[in-house]
XYZ file of C-alpha atoms in Angstrom:
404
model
C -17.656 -11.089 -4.702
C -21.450 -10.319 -5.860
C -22.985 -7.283 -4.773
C -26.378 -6.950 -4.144
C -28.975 -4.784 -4.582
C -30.095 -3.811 -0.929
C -29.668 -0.764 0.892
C -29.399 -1.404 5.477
C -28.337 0.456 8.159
C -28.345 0.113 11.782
C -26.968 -3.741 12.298
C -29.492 -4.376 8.939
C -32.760 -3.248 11.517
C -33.513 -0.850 8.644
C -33.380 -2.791 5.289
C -34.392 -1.952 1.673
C -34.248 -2.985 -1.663
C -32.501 -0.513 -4.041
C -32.517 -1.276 -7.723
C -29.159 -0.576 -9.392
C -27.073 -0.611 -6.312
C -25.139 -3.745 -6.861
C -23.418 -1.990 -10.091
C -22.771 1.148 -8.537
C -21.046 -0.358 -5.709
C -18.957 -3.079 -7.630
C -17.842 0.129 -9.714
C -16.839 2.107 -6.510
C -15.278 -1.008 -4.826
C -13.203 -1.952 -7.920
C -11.797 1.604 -8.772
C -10.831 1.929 -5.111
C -8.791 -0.964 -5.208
C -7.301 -0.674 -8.325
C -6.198 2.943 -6.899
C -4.647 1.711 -3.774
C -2.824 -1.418 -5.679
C -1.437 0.894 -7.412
C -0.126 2.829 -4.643
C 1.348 -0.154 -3.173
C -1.599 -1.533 -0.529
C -1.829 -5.543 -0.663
C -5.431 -6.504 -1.349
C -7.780 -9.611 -2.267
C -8.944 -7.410 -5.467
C -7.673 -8.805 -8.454
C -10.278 -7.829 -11.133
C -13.711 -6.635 -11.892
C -16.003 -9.778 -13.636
C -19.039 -8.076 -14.259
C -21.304 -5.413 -13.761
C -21.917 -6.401 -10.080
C -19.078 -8.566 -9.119
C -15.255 -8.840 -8.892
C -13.003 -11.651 -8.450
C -11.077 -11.741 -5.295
C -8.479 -14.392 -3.804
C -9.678 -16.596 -1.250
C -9.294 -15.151 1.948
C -10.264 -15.627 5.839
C -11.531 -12.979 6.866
C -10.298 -11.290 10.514
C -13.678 -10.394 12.189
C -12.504 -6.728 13.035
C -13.777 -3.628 11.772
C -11.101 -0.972 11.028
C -12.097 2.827 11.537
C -9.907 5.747 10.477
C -11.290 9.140 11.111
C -9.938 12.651 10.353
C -12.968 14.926 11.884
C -15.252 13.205 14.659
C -18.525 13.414 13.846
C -21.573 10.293 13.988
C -21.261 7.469 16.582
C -17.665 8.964 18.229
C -19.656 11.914 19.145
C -21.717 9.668 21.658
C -18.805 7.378 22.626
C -16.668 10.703 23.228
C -19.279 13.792 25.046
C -17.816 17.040 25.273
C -16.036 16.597 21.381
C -17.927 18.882 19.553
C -18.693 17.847 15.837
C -16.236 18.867 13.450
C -13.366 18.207 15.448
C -10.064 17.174 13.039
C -7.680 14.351 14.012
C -3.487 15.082 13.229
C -3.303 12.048 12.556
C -5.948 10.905 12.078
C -7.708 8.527 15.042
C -7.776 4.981 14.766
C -10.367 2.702 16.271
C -11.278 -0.756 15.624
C -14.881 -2.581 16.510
C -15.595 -6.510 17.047
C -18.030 -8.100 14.659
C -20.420 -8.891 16.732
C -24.454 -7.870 15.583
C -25.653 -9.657 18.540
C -23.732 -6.574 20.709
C -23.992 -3.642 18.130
C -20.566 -4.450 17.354
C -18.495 -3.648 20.742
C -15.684 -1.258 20.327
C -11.920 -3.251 21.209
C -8.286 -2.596 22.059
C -5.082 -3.537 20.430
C -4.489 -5.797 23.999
C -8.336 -7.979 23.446
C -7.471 -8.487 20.050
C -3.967 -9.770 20.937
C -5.499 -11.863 23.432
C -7.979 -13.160 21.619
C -5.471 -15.145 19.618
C -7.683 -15.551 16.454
C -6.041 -17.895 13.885
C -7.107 -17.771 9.974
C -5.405 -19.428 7.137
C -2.531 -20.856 9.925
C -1.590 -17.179 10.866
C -1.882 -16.450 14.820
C -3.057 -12.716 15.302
C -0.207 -11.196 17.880
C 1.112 -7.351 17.930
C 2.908 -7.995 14.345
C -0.505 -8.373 12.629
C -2.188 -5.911 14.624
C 0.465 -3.253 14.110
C 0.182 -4.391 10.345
C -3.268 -3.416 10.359
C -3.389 -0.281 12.147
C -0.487 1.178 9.715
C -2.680 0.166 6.734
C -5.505 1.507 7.909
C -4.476 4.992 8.412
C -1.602 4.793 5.113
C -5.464 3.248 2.536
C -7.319 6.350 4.321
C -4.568 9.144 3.481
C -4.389 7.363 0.203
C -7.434 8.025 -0.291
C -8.306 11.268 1.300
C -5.320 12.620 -1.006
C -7.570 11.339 -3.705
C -10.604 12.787 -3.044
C -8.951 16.437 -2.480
C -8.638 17.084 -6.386
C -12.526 16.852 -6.386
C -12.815 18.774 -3.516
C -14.687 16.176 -1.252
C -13.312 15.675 2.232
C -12.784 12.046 3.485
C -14.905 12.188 7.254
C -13.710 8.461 8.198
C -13.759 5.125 6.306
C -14.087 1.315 7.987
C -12.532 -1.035 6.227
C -11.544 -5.090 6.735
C -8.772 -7.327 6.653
C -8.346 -10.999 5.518
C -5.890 -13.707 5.209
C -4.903 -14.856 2.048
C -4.929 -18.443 2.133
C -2.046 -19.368 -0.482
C -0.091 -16.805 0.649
C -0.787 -16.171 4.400
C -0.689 -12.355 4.208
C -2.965 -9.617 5.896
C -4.462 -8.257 3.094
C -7.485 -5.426 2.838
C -10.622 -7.263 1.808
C -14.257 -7.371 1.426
C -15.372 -4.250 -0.418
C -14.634 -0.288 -0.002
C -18.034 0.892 -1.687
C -20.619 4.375 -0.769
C -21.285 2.573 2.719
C -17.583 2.360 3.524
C -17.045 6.394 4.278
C -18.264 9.664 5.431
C -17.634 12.076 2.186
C -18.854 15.506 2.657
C -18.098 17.913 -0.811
C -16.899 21.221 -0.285
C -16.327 19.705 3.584
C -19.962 20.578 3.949
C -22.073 18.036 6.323
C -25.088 18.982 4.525
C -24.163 17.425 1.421
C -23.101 14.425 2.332
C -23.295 11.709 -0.466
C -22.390 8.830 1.381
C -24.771 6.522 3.177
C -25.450 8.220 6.235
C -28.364 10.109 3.793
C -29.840 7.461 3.917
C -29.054 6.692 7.857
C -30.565 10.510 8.246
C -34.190 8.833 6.783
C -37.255 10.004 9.447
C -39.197 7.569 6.778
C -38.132 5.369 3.473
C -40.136 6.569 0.756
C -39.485 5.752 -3.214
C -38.670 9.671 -3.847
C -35.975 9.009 -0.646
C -34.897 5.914 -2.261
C -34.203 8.010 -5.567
C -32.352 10.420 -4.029
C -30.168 8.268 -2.242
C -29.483 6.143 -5.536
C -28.749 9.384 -7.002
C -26.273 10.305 -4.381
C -23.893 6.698 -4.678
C -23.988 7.576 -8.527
C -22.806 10.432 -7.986
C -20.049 9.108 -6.256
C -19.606 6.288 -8.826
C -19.166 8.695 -11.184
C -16.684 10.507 -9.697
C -14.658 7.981 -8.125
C -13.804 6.662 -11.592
C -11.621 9.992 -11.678
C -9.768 9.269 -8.774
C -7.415 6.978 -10.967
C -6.838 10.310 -13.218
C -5.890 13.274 -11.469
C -3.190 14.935 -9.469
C -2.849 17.238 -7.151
C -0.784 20.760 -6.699
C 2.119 20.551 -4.747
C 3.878 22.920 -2.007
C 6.175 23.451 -0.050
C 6.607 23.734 3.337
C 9.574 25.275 5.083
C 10.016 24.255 8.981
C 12.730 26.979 10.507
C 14.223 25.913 14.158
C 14.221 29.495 15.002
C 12.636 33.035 14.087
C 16.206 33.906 14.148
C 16.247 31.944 10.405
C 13.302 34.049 8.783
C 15.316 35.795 6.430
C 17.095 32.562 5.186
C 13.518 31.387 4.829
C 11.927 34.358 2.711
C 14.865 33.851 0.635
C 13.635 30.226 -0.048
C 9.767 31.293 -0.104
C 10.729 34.196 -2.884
C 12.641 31.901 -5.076
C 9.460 29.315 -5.076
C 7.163 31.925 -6.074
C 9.399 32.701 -9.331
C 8.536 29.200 -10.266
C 4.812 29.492 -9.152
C 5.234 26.352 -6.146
C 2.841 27.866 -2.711
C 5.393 27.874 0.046
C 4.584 28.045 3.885
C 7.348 28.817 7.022
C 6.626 27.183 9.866
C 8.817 27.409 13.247
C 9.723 24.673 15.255
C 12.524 22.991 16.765
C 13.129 19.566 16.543
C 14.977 19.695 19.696
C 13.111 21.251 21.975
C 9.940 20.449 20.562
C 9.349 17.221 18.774
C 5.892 16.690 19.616
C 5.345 19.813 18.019
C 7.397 19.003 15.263
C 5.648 15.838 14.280
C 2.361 17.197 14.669
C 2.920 20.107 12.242
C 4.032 17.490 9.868
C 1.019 15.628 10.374
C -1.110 18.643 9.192
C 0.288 18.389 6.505
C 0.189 14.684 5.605
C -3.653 14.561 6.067
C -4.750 17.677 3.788
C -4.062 15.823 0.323
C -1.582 17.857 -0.943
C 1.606 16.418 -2.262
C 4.389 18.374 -0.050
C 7.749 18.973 0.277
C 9.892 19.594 3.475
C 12.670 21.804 3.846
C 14.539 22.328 6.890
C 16.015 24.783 7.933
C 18.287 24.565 11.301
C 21.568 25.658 12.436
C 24.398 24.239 14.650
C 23.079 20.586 15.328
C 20.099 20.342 13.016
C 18.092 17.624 14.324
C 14.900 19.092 12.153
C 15.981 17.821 8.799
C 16.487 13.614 10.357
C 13.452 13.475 12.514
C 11.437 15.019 9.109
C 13.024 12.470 7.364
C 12.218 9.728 9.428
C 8.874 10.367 10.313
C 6.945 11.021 6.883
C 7.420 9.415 3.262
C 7.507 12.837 2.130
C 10.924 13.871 1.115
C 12.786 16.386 3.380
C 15.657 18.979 1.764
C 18.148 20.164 4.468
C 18.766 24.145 3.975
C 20.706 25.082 6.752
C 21.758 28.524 7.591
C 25.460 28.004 7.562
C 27.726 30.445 9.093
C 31.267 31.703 8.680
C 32.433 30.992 11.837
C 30.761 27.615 12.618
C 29.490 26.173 9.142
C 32.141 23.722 8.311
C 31.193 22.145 11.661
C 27.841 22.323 11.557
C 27.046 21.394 8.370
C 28.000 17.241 9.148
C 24.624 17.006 11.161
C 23.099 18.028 7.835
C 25.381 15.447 5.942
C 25.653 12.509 8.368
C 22.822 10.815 8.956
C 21.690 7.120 10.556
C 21.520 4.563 8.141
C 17.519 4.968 6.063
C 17.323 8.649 6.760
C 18.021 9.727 2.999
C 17.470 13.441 2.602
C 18.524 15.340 0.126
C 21.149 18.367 1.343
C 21.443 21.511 -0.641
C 23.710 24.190 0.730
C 23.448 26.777 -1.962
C 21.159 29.410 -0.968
C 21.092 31.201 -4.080
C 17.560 31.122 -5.444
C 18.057 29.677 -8.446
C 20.308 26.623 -6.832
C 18.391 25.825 -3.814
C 14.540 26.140 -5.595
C 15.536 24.345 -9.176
C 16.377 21.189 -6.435
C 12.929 22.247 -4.885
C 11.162 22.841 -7.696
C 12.010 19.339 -8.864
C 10.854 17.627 -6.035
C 7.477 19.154 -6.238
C 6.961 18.191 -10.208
C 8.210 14.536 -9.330
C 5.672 14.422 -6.351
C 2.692 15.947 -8.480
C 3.319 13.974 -11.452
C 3.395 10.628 -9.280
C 5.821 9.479 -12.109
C 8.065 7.397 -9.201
C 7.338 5.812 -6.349
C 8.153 7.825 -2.679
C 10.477 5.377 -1.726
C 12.665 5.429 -5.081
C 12.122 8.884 -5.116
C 13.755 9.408 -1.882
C 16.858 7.647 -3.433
C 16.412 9.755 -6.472
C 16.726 12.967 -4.373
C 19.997 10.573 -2.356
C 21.861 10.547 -5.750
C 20.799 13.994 -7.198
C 22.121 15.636 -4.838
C 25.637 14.563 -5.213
C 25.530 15.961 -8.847
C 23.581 19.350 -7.434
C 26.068 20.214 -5.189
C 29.965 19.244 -7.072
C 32.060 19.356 -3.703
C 29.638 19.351 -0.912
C 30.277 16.480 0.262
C 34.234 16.953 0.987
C 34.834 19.623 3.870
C 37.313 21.527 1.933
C 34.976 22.461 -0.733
C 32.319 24.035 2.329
C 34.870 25.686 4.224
C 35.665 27.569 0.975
C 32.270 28.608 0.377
C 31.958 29.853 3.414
C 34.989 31.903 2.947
C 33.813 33.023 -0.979
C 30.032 33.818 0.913
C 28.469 31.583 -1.383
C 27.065 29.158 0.892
């Protein structure tokens, strides 16, 4: 893939020549893959050749433009009046546009892309490939916008593009994810955008404009070479199914400040609420912070399972156990549906319950395992955490000895 140097905007009805370009984009594009390859995201990338160009498997490309946004802002303003600018997405909004120049690129559906039955590279486009897509798109752009957050840019909205491979007949991201890709505001500040809407913004090209725009994608050239390098501060986050369970929450929130980990309570039932419930969680998922869930619910805790199967975070059941009804109540923290791992911990004490915190945080932070093997990790911990938990004897007699 050779990049060029030239600068367009508006279907290419504004077009200029920008010297340098083509090796500050390669450098963007090829960091930005490497990044999400390594977090797991099939793509055609497979290595930088030069200062402007990268190799990339063959591929036919699917003639769809992918949009994730987290705050609306630019042509979704005018699609969408009455959304004032600034407006944030949990989760954040998916669209997807035709490629078509001829029609300033009409926005579609999910149903007139499935009936457009578009076959590349043998593969027939049905709700598979779309669904595919759409869980990419927003899983590259919270990859990303987690990235960013270290260097305190925000992450407005990024299009990307899918291909086909040809020798292997996957969907896999393609064509480039350079300066003209995204919306990134630093300090979450419009006015300092560095992306290519500065030069969108243009009343009239001049060679001083030109200059500053250059100066703006090498800024972000720079800078995007760090995304490979740094880590973000965890938390946690502690959901409670009732205010009744505040005081079994400050006990958790005091014990994470001893070993300096931010900790948030948050009330919400999983029961009665699970719209709310997943909607908190998305806050959280879309702020670039690496987070861990603990839930804390009583009798039939439902909190803890939907957590755990609705975010590749991991989830730590706490529940408040009681006397009277905790050997009963804690199986709906133990039992689970087959692929809803979470990792139980039924000592309260502080230094039980936040050393198992405390642990998930520094795996999260450090990045040193994947989610998905840590999730097992936390599975198998737990059964050396917490000698006896697991056999209904050993919790009734906690109870009993008050130190559950």
């Amino acid at each position: 893939m050779q990049s060029k140097d030239q600068i367009t905007a508006g279907n290419a009805a504004r077009k200029d020549r920008m010297e340098g370009k083509a090796a500050i984009s390669n450098t963007t594009t090829s960091c930005v893959f490497q990044l999400l390859q390594e977090a797991g995201i099939k793509t055609a990338f497979v290595r930088k050749h030069s200062d402007t160009a990268f190799i990339a498997a063959h591929c036919e490309m699917i003639p769809i433009e992918w949009v994730c946004r987290r705050i609306a802002t630019g042509s979704f303003l005018k699609r969408n009046p009455g959304v004032k600018e600034g407006y944030k997405f949990y989760p954040p909004k998916i669209e997807m546009f035709f490629k078509d120049d001829a029609n300033n690129d009409p926005q579609w559906s999910e149903e007139q892309l499935i009936e457009a039955k578009f076959c590349f590279a043998g593969l027939t486009i049905g709700q598979t490939e779309v669904d595919i897509m759409a869980r990419s798109t927003q899983a590259i752009f919270e990859i990303l916008e987690k990235s960013w957050q270290p260097q305190n840019c925000t992450l407005v909205d990024l299009k990307i593009e899918f291909g086909v491979n040809i020798l292997t007949k996957e969907i896999v991201l393609a064509d480039v994810i350079d300066n003209d890709s995204w919306r990134l505001w630093p300090s979450g500040d419009r006015s300092q955008q560095k992306d290519k809407q500065s030069y969108r913004d243009l009343k009239e090209v001049t060679p001083e404009a030109l200059q500053m725009v250059k100066r703006n994608f090498e800024w972000v050239a720079e800078r995007v070479e760090l995304l490979l390098k740094t880590k973000s501060q965890g938390r946690v986050v502690v959901l409670m199914g009732s205010p009744s369970d505040l005081s079994h929450c400050e006990k958790i929130k005091k014990a994470c400040a001893t070993f300096g980990i931010p900790c948030e309570l948050r009330v919400t039932s999983a029961h009665k609420g699970p719209d709310e419930t997943l909607r908190i969680k998305a806050e959280y998922e879309g702020d670039g912070i690496p987070t861990v869930f603990v839930a804390v619910a009583g009798r039939s805790n439902g909190l803890g399972p939907v957590m755990s199967g609705n975010t590749a975070y991991p989830v730590v059941n706490c529940p408040p156990l009681s006397a009277d009804w905790g050997a009963q109540d804690v199986w709906s923290s133990l039992r689970l549906p087959s692929g809803k791992t979470i990792f139980s911990q039924c000592c309260c004490t502080d230094s039980t319950t936040c050393s198992s915190i405390h642990m998930c945080v520094h795996t999260l932070v450090a990045g040193s395992v994947p989610n998905k093997v840590f999730r097992n990790l936390l599975h198998t911990f737990s059964f050396f955490f917490s000698p006896g938990l697991f056999a209904i004897k050993s919790v009734e007699q906690r109870l009993h000895t008050n130190t559950l």
